[in-house]
PDB file of C-alpha atoms in Angstrom:
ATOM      1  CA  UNK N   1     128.557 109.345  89.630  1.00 55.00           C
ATOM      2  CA  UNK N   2     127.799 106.759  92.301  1.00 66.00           C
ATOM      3  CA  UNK N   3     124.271 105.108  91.955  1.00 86.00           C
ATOM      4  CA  UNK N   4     122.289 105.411  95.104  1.00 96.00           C
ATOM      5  CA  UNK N   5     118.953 104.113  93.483  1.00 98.00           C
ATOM      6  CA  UNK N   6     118.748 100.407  92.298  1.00 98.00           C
ATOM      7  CA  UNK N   7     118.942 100.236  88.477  1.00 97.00           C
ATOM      8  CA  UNK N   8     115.362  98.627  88.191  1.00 98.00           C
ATOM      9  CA  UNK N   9     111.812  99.215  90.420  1.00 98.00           C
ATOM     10  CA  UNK N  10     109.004  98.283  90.515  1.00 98.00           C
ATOM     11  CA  UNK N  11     106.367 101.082  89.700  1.00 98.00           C
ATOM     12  CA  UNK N  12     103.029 101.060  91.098  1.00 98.00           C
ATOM     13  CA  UNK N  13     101.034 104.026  89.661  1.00 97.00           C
ATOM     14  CA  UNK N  14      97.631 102.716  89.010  1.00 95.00           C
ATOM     15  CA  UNK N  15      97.682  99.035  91.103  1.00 96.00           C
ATOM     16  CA  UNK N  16      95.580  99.415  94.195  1.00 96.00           C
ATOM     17  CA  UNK N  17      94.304  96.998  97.017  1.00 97.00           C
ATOM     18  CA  UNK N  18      95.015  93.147  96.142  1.00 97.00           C
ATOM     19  CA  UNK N  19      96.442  93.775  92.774  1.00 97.00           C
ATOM     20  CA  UNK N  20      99.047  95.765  94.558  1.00 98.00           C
ATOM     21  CA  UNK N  21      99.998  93.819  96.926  1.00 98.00           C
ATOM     22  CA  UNK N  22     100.053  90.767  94.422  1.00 98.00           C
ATOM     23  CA  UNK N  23     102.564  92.913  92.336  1.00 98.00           C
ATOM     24  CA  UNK N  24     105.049  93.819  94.965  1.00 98.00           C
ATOM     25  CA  UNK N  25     105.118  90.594  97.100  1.00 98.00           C
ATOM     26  CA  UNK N  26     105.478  88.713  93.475  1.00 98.00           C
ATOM     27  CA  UNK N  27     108.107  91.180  92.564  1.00 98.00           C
ATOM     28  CA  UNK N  28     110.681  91.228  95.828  1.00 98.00           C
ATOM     29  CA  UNK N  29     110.625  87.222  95.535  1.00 98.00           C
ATOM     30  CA  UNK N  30     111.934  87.658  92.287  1.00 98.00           C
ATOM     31  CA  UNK N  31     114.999  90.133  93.188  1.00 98.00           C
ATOM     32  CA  UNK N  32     113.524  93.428  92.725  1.00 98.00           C
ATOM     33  CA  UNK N  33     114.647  95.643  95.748  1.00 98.00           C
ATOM     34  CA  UNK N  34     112.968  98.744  94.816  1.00 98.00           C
ATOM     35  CA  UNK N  35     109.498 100.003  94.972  1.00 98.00           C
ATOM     36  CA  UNK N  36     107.910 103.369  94.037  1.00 98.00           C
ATOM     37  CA  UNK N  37     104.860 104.546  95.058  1.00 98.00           C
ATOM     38  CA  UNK N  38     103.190 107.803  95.856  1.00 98.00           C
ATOM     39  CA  UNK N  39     100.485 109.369  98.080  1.00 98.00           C
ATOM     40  CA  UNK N  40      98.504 110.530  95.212  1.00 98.00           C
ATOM     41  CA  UNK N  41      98.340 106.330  93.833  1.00 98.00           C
ATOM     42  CA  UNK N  42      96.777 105.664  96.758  1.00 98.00           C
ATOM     43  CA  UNK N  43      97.905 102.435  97.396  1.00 98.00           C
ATOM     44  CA  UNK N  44     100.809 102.879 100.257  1.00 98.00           C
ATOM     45  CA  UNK N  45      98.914 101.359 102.772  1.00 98.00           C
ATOM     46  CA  UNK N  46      98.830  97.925 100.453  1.00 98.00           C
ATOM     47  CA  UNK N  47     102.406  98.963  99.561  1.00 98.00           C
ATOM     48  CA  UNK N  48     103.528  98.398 102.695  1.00 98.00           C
ATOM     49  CA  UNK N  49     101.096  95.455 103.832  1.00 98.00           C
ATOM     50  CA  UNK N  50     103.128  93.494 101.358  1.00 98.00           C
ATOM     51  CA  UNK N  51     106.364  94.853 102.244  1.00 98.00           C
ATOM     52  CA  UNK N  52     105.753  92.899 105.970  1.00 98.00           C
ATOM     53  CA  UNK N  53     104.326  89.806 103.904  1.00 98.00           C
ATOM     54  CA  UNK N  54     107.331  89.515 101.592  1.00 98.00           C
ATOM     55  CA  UNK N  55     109.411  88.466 104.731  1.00 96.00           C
ATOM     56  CA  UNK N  56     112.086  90.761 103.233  1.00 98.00           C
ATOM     57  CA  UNK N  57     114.547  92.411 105.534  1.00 98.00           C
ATOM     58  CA  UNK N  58     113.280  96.191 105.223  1.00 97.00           C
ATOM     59  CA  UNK N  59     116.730  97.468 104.966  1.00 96.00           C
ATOM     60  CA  UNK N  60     116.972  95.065 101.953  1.00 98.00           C
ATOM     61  CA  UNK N  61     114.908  97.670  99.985  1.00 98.00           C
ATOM     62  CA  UNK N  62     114.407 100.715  98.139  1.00 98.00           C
ATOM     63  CA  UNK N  63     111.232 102.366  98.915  1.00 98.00           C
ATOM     64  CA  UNK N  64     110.149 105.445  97.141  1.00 98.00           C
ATOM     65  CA  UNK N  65     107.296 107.767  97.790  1.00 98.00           C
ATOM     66  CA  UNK N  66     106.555 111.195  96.587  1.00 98.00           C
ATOM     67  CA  UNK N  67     104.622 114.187  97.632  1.00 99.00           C
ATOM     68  CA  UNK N  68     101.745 115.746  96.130  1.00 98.00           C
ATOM     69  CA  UNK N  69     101.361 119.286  94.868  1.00 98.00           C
ATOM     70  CA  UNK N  70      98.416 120.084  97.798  1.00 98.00           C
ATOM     71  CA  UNK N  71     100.703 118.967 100.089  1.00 98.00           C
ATOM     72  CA  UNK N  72     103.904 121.503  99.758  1.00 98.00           C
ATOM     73  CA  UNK N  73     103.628 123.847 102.827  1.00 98.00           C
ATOM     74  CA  UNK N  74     106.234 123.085 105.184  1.00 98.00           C
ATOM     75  CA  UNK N  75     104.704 121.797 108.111  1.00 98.00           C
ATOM     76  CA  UNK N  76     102.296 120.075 105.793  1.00 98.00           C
ATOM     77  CA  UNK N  77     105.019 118.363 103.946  1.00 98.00           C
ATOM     78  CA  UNK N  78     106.731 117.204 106.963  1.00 98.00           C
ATOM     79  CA  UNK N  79     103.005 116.004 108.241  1.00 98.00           C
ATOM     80  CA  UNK N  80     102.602 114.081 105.029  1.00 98.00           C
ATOM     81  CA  UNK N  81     105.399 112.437 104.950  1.00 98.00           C
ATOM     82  CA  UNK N  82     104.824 111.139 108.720  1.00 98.00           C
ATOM     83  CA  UNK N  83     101.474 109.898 107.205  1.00 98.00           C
ATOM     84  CA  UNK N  84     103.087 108.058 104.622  1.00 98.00           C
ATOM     85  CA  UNK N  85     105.627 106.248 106.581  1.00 98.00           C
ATOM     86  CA  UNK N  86     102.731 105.167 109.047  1.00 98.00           C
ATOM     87  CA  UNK N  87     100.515 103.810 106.098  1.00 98.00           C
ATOM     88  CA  UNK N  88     103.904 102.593 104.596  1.00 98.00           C
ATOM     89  CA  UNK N  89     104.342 100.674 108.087  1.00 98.00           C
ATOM     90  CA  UNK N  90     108.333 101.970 107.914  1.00 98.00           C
ATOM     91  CA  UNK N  91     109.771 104.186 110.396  1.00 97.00           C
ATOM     92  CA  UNK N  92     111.621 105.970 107.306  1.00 98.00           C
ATOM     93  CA  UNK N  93     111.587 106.373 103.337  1.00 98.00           C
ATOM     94  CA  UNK N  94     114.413 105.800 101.182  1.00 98.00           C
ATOM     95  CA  UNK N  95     113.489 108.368  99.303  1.00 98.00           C
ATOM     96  CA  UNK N  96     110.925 111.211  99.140  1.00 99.00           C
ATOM     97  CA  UNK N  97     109.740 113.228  95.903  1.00 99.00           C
ATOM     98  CA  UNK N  98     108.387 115.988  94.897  1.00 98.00           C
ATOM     99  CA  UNK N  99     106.027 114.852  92.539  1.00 98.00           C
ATOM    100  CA  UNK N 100     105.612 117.925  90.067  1.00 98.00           C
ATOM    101  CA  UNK N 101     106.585 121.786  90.773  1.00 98.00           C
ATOM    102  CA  UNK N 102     103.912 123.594  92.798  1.00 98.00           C
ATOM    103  CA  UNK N 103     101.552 124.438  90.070  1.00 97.00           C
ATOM    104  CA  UNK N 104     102.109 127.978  89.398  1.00 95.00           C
ATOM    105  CA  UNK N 105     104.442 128.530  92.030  1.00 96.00           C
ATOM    106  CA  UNK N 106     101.891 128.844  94.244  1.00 98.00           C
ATOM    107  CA  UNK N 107     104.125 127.717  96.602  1.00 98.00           C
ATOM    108  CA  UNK N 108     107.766 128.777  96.424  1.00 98.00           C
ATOM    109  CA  UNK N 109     110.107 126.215  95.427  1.00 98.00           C
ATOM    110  CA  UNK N 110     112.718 127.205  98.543  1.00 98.00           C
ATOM    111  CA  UNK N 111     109.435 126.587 100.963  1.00 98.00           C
ATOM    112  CA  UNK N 112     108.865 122.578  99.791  1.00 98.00           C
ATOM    113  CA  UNK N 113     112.779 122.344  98.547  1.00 98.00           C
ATOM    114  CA  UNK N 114     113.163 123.344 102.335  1.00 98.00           C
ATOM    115  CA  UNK N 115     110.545 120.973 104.040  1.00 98.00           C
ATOM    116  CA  UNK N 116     111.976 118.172 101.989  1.00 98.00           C
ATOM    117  CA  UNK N 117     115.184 118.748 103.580  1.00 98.00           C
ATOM    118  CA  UNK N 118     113.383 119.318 107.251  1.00 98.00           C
ATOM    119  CA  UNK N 119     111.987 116.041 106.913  1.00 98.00           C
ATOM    120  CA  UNK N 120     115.493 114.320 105.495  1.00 98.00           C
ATOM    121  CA  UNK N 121     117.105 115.695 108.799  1.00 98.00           C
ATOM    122  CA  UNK N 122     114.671 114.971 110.844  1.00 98.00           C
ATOM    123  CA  UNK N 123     114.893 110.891 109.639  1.00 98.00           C
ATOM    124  CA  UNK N 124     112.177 110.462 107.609  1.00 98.00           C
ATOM    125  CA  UNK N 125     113.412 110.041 104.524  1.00 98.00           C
ATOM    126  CA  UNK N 126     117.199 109.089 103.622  1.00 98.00           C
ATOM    127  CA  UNK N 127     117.229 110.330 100.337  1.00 98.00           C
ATOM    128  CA  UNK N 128     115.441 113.153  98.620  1.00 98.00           C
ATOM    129  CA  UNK N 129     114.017 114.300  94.847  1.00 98.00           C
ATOM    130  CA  UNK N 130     111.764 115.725  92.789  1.00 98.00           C
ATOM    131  CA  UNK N 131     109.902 114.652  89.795  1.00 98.00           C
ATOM    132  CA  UNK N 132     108.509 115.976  86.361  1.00 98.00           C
ATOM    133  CA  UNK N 133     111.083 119.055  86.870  1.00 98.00           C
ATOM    134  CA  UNK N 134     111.890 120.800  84.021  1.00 98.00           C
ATOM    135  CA  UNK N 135     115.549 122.348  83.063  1.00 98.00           C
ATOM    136  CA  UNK N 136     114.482 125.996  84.858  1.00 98.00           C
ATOM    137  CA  UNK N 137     112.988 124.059  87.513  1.00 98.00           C
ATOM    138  CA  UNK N 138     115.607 122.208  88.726  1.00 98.00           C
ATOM    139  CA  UNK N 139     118.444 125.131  88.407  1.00 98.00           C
ATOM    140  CA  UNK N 140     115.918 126.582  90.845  1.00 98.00           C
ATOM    141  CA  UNK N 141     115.267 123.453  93.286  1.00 98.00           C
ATOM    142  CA  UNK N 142     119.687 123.012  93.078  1.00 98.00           C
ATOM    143  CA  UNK N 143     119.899 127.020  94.137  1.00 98.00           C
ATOM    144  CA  UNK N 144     117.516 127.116  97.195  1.00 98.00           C
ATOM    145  CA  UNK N 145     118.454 125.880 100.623  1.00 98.00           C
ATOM    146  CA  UNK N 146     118.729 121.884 101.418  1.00 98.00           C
ATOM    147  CA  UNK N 147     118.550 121.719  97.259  1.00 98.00           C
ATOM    148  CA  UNK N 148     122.289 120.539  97.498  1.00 98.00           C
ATOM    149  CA  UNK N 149     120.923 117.139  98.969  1.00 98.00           C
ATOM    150  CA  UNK N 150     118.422 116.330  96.052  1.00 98.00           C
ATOM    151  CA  UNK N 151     120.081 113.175  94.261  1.00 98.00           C
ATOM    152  CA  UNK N 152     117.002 112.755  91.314  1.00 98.00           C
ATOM    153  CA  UNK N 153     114.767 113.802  89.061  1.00 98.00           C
ATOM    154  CA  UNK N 154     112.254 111.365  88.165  1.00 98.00           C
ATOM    155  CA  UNK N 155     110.790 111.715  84.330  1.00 98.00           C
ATOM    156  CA  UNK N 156     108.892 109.856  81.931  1.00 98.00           C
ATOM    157  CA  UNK N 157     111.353 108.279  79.463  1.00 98.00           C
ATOM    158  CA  UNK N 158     110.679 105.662  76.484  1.00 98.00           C
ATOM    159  CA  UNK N 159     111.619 105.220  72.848  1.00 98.00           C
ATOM    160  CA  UNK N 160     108.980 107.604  71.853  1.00 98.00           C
ATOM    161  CA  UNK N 161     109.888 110.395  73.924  1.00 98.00           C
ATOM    162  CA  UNK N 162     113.675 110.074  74.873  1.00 98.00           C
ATOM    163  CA  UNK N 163     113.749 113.604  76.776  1.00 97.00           C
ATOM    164  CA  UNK N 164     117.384 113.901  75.998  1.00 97.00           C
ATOM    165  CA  UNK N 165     118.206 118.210  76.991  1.00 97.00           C
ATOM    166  CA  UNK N 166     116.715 116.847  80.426  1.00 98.00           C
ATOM    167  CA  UNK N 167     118.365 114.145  80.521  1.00 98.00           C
ATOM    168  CA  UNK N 168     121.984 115.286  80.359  1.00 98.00           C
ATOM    169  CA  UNK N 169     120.844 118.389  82.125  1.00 98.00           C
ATOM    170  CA  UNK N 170     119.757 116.540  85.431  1.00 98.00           C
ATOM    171  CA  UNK N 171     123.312 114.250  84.740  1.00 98.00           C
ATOM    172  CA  UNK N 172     125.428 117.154  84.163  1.00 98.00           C
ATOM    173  CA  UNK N 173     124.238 118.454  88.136  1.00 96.00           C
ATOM    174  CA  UNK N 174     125.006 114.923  89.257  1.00 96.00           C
ATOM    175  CA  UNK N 175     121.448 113.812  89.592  1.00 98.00           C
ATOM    176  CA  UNK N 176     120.475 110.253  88.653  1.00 98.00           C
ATOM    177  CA  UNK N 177     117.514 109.957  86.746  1.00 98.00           C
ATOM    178  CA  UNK N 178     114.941 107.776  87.432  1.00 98.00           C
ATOM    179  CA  UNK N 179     112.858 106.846  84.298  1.00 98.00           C
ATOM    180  CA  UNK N 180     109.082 105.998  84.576  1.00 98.00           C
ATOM    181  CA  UNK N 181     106.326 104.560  81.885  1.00 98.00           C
ATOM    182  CA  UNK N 182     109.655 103.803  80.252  1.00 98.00           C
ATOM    183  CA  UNK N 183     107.652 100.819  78.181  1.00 98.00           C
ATOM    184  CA  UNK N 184     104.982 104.024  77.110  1.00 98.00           C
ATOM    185  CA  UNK N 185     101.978 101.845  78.889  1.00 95.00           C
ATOM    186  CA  UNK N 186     102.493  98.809  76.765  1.00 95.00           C
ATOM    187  CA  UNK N 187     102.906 100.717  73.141  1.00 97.00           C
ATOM    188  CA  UNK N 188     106.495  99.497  72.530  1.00 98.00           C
ATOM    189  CA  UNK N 189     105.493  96.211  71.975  1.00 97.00           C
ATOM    190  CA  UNK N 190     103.969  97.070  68.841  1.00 96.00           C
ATOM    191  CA  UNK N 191     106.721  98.877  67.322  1.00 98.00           C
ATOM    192  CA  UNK N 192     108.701  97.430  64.444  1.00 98.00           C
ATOM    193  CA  UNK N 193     112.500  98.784  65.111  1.00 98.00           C
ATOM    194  CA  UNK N 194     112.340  97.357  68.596  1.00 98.00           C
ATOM    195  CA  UNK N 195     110.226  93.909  67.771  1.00 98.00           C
ATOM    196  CA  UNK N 196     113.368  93.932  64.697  1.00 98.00           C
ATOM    197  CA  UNK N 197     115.963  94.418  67.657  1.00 98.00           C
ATOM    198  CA  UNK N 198     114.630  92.099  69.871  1.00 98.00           C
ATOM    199  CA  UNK N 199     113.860  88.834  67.645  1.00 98.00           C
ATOM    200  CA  UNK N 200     118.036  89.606  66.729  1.00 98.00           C
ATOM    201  CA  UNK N 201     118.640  89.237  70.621  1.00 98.00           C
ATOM    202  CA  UNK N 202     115.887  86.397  71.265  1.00 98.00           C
ATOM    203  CA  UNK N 203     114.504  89.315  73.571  1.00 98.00           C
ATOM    204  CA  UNK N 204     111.042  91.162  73.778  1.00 98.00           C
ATOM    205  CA  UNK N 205     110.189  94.344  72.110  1.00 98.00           C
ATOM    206  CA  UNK N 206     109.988  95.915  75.905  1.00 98.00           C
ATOM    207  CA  UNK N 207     113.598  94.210  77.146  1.00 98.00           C
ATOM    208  CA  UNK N 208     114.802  96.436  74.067  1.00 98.00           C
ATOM    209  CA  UNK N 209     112.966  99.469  75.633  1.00 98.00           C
ATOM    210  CA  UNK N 210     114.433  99.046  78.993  1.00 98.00           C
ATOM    211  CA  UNK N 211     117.607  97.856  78.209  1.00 98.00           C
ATOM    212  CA  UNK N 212     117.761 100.956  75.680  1.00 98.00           C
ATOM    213  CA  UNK N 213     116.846 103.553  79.192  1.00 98.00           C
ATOM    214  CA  UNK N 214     118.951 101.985  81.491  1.00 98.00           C
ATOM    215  CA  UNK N 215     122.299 101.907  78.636  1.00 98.00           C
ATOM    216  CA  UNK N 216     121.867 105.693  79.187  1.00 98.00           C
ATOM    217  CA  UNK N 217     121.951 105.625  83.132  1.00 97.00           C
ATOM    218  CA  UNK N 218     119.064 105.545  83.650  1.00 98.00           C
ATOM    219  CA  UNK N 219     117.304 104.191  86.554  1.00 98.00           C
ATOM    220  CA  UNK N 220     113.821 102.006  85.060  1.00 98.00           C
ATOM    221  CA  UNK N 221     110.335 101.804  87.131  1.00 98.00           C
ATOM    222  CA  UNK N 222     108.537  99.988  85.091  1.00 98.00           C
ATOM    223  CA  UNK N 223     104.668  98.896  86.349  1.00 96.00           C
ATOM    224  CA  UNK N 224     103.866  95.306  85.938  1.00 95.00           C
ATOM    225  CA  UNK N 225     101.679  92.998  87.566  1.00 95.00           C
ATOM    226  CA  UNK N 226     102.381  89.043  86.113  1.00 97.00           C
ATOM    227  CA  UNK N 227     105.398  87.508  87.564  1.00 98.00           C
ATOM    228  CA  UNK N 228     106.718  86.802  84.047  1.00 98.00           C
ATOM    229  CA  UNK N 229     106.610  90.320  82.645  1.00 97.00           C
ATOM    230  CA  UNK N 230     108.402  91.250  85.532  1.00 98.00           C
ATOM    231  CA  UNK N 231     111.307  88.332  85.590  1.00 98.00           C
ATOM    232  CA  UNK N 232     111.541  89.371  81.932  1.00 98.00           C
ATOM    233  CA  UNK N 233     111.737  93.249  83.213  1.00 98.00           C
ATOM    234  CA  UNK N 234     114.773  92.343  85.745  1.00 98.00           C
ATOM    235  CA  UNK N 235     116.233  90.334  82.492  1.00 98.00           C
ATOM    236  CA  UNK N 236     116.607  93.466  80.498  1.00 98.00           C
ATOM    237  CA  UNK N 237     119.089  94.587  82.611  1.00 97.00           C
ATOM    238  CA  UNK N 238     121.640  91.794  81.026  1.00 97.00           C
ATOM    239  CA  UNK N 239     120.626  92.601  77.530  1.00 98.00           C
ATOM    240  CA  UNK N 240     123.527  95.029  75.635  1.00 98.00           C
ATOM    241  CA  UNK N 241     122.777  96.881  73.150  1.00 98.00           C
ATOM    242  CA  UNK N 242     125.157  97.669  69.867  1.00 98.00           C
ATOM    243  CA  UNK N 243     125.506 101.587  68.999  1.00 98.00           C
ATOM    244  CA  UNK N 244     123.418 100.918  65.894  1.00 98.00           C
ATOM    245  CA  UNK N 245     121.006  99.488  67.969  1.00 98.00           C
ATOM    246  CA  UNK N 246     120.763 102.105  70.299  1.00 98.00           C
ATOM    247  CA  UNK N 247     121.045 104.929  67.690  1.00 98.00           C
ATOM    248  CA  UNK N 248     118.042 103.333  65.912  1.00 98.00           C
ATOM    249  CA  UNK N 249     115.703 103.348  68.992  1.00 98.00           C
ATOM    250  CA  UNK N 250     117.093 106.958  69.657  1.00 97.00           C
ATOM    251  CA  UNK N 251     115.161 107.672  65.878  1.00 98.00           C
ATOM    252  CA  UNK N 252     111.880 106.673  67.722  1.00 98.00           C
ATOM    253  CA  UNK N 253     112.273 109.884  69.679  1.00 98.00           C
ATOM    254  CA  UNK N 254     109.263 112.010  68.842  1.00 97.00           C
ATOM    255  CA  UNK N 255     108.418 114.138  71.568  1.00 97.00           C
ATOM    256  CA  UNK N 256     105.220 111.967  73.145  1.00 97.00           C
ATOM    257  CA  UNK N 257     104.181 112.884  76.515  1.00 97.00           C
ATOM    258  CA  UNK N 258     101.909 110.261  78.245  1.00 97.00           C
ATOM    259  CA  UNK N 259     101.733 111.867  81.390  1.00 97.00           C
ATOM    260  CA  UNK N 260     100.781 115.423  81.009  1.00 97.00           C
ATOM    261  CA  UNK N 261      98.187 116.740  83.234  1.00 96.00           C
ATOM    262  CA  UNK N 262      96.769 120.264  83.107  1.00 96.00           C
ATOM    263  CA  UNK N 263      99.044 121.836  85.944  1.00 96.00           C
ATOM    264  CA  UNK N 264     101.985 120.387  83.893  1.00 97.00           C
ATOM    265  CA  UNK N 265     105.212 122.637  83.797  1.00 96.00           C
ATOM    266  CA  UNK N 266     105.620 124.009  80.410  1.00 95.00           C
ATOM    267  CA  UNK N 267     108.601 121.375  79.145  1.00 97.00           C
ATOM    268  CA  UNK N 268     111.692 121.758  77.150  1.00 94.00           C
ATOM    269  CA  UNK N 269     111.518 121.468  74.080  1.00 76.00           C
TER     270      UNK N 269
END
């Protein structure tokens, strides 16, 4: 499967105004050429304010945004996604996400599926995805009109919850998934296999983590705002892991969901 998204991003859920921009200009010096935000962080407008500061060619890099859930009618979709490449300052996305299914279905999967595409032909977005989509959901989003153009499915993925069924499920239908919180907000640090693992590699406890997602194809996003966590981040990537290694961290797996708002799909199990 040919990779379309850069193995590493930088997420940005949770930095706003100066912190943001601080994070992505300090970031793209470095080598990162991949940014995710979303309309629901808030923060696009800063997003792209550092974008133009970086002095970085804009075709250079990966920009992701994604679309939220009061958002999915079609002409509302389309109308969003204009807004976000204005505050974005970009005359097109990269890619564009659907950030979780329409709560209840309250609107129809083929109806957003369909203005996703609308707004991929009509050149605002190159690329197009969804996000937090369950096994169902995405046999669904792959079945409806324009759903033959999605190329990801965006989940959260650590050493605590490795979501493997969805995993191989969204590989199997030749999507590349994207990985976020894939450091679980800081908790891998703390955890003994990996801190074992990673004083045997003269590595960190969260260049384990990552190097651990991204062995499994798995595209990383992790959020980080020092300059040395994310040079360190961009490290992983060169870090290999043994299969002992990896089949230890895989014994972390157990099933915990940071992100899991009330109008959460009901997951696999």
């Amino acid at each position: 499967m040919t990779s379309i998204i850069p193995r590493i991003g930088l997420g940005t859920y949770r930095l706003k105004d100066q912190q943001v921009i601080d994070s992505v200009k300090s970031a793209l010096e470095l080598g990162y050429r991949h940014i995710d935000t979303a309309q629901i962080y808030d923060n696009e407008q800063p997003v792209g304010e550092a974008i133009k500061q970086s002095g970085v060619p804009r075709d250079e890099i990966f920009l992701t945004t994604k679309v939220w859930w009061d958002r999915f009618r079609h002409d509302d979709l389309i109308a969003s996604l204009e807004e976000s490449c204005r505050k974005l300052g970009v005359d097109r996305l990269d890619l564009a996400l659907i950030h979780w299914p329409s709560p209840n279905d309250e609107v129809p999967m083929a109806e957003y599926i369909g203005a996703l595409n609308a707004a991929r032909e009509k050149g605002l977005t190159r690329h197009i995805g969804v996000s937090n989509f369950t096994m169902a959901h995405l046999d669904e989003a792959l079945s409806v009109p324009g759903g033959e153009h999605l190329i990801t499915n965006q989940i959260e993925v650590h050493p605590f919850l490795a979501n493997r069924r969805l995993v191989e499920h969204s590989q199997a239908q030749g999507l590349q998934v994207t990985g976020y919180m894939p450091l679980a907000v800081g908790k891998v640090m703390n955890e003994p296999v990996l801190r074992q693992i990673a004083d045997d590699h003269d590595a960190t406890p969260a260049q384990v983590a990552l190097a651990w997602v991204a062995a499994r194809d798995i595209a990383v996003i992790p959020s980080s705002t020092k300059p040395e966590h994310q040079r360190s981040n961009l490290a992983a990537l060169e870090l290999i892991l043994s299969e002992d290694e990896m089949t230890r961290i895989e014994r972390l797996d157990v099933g915990e969901r940071i992100a899991n708002p009330g109008f959460a799909p009901k997951w696999d199990a």
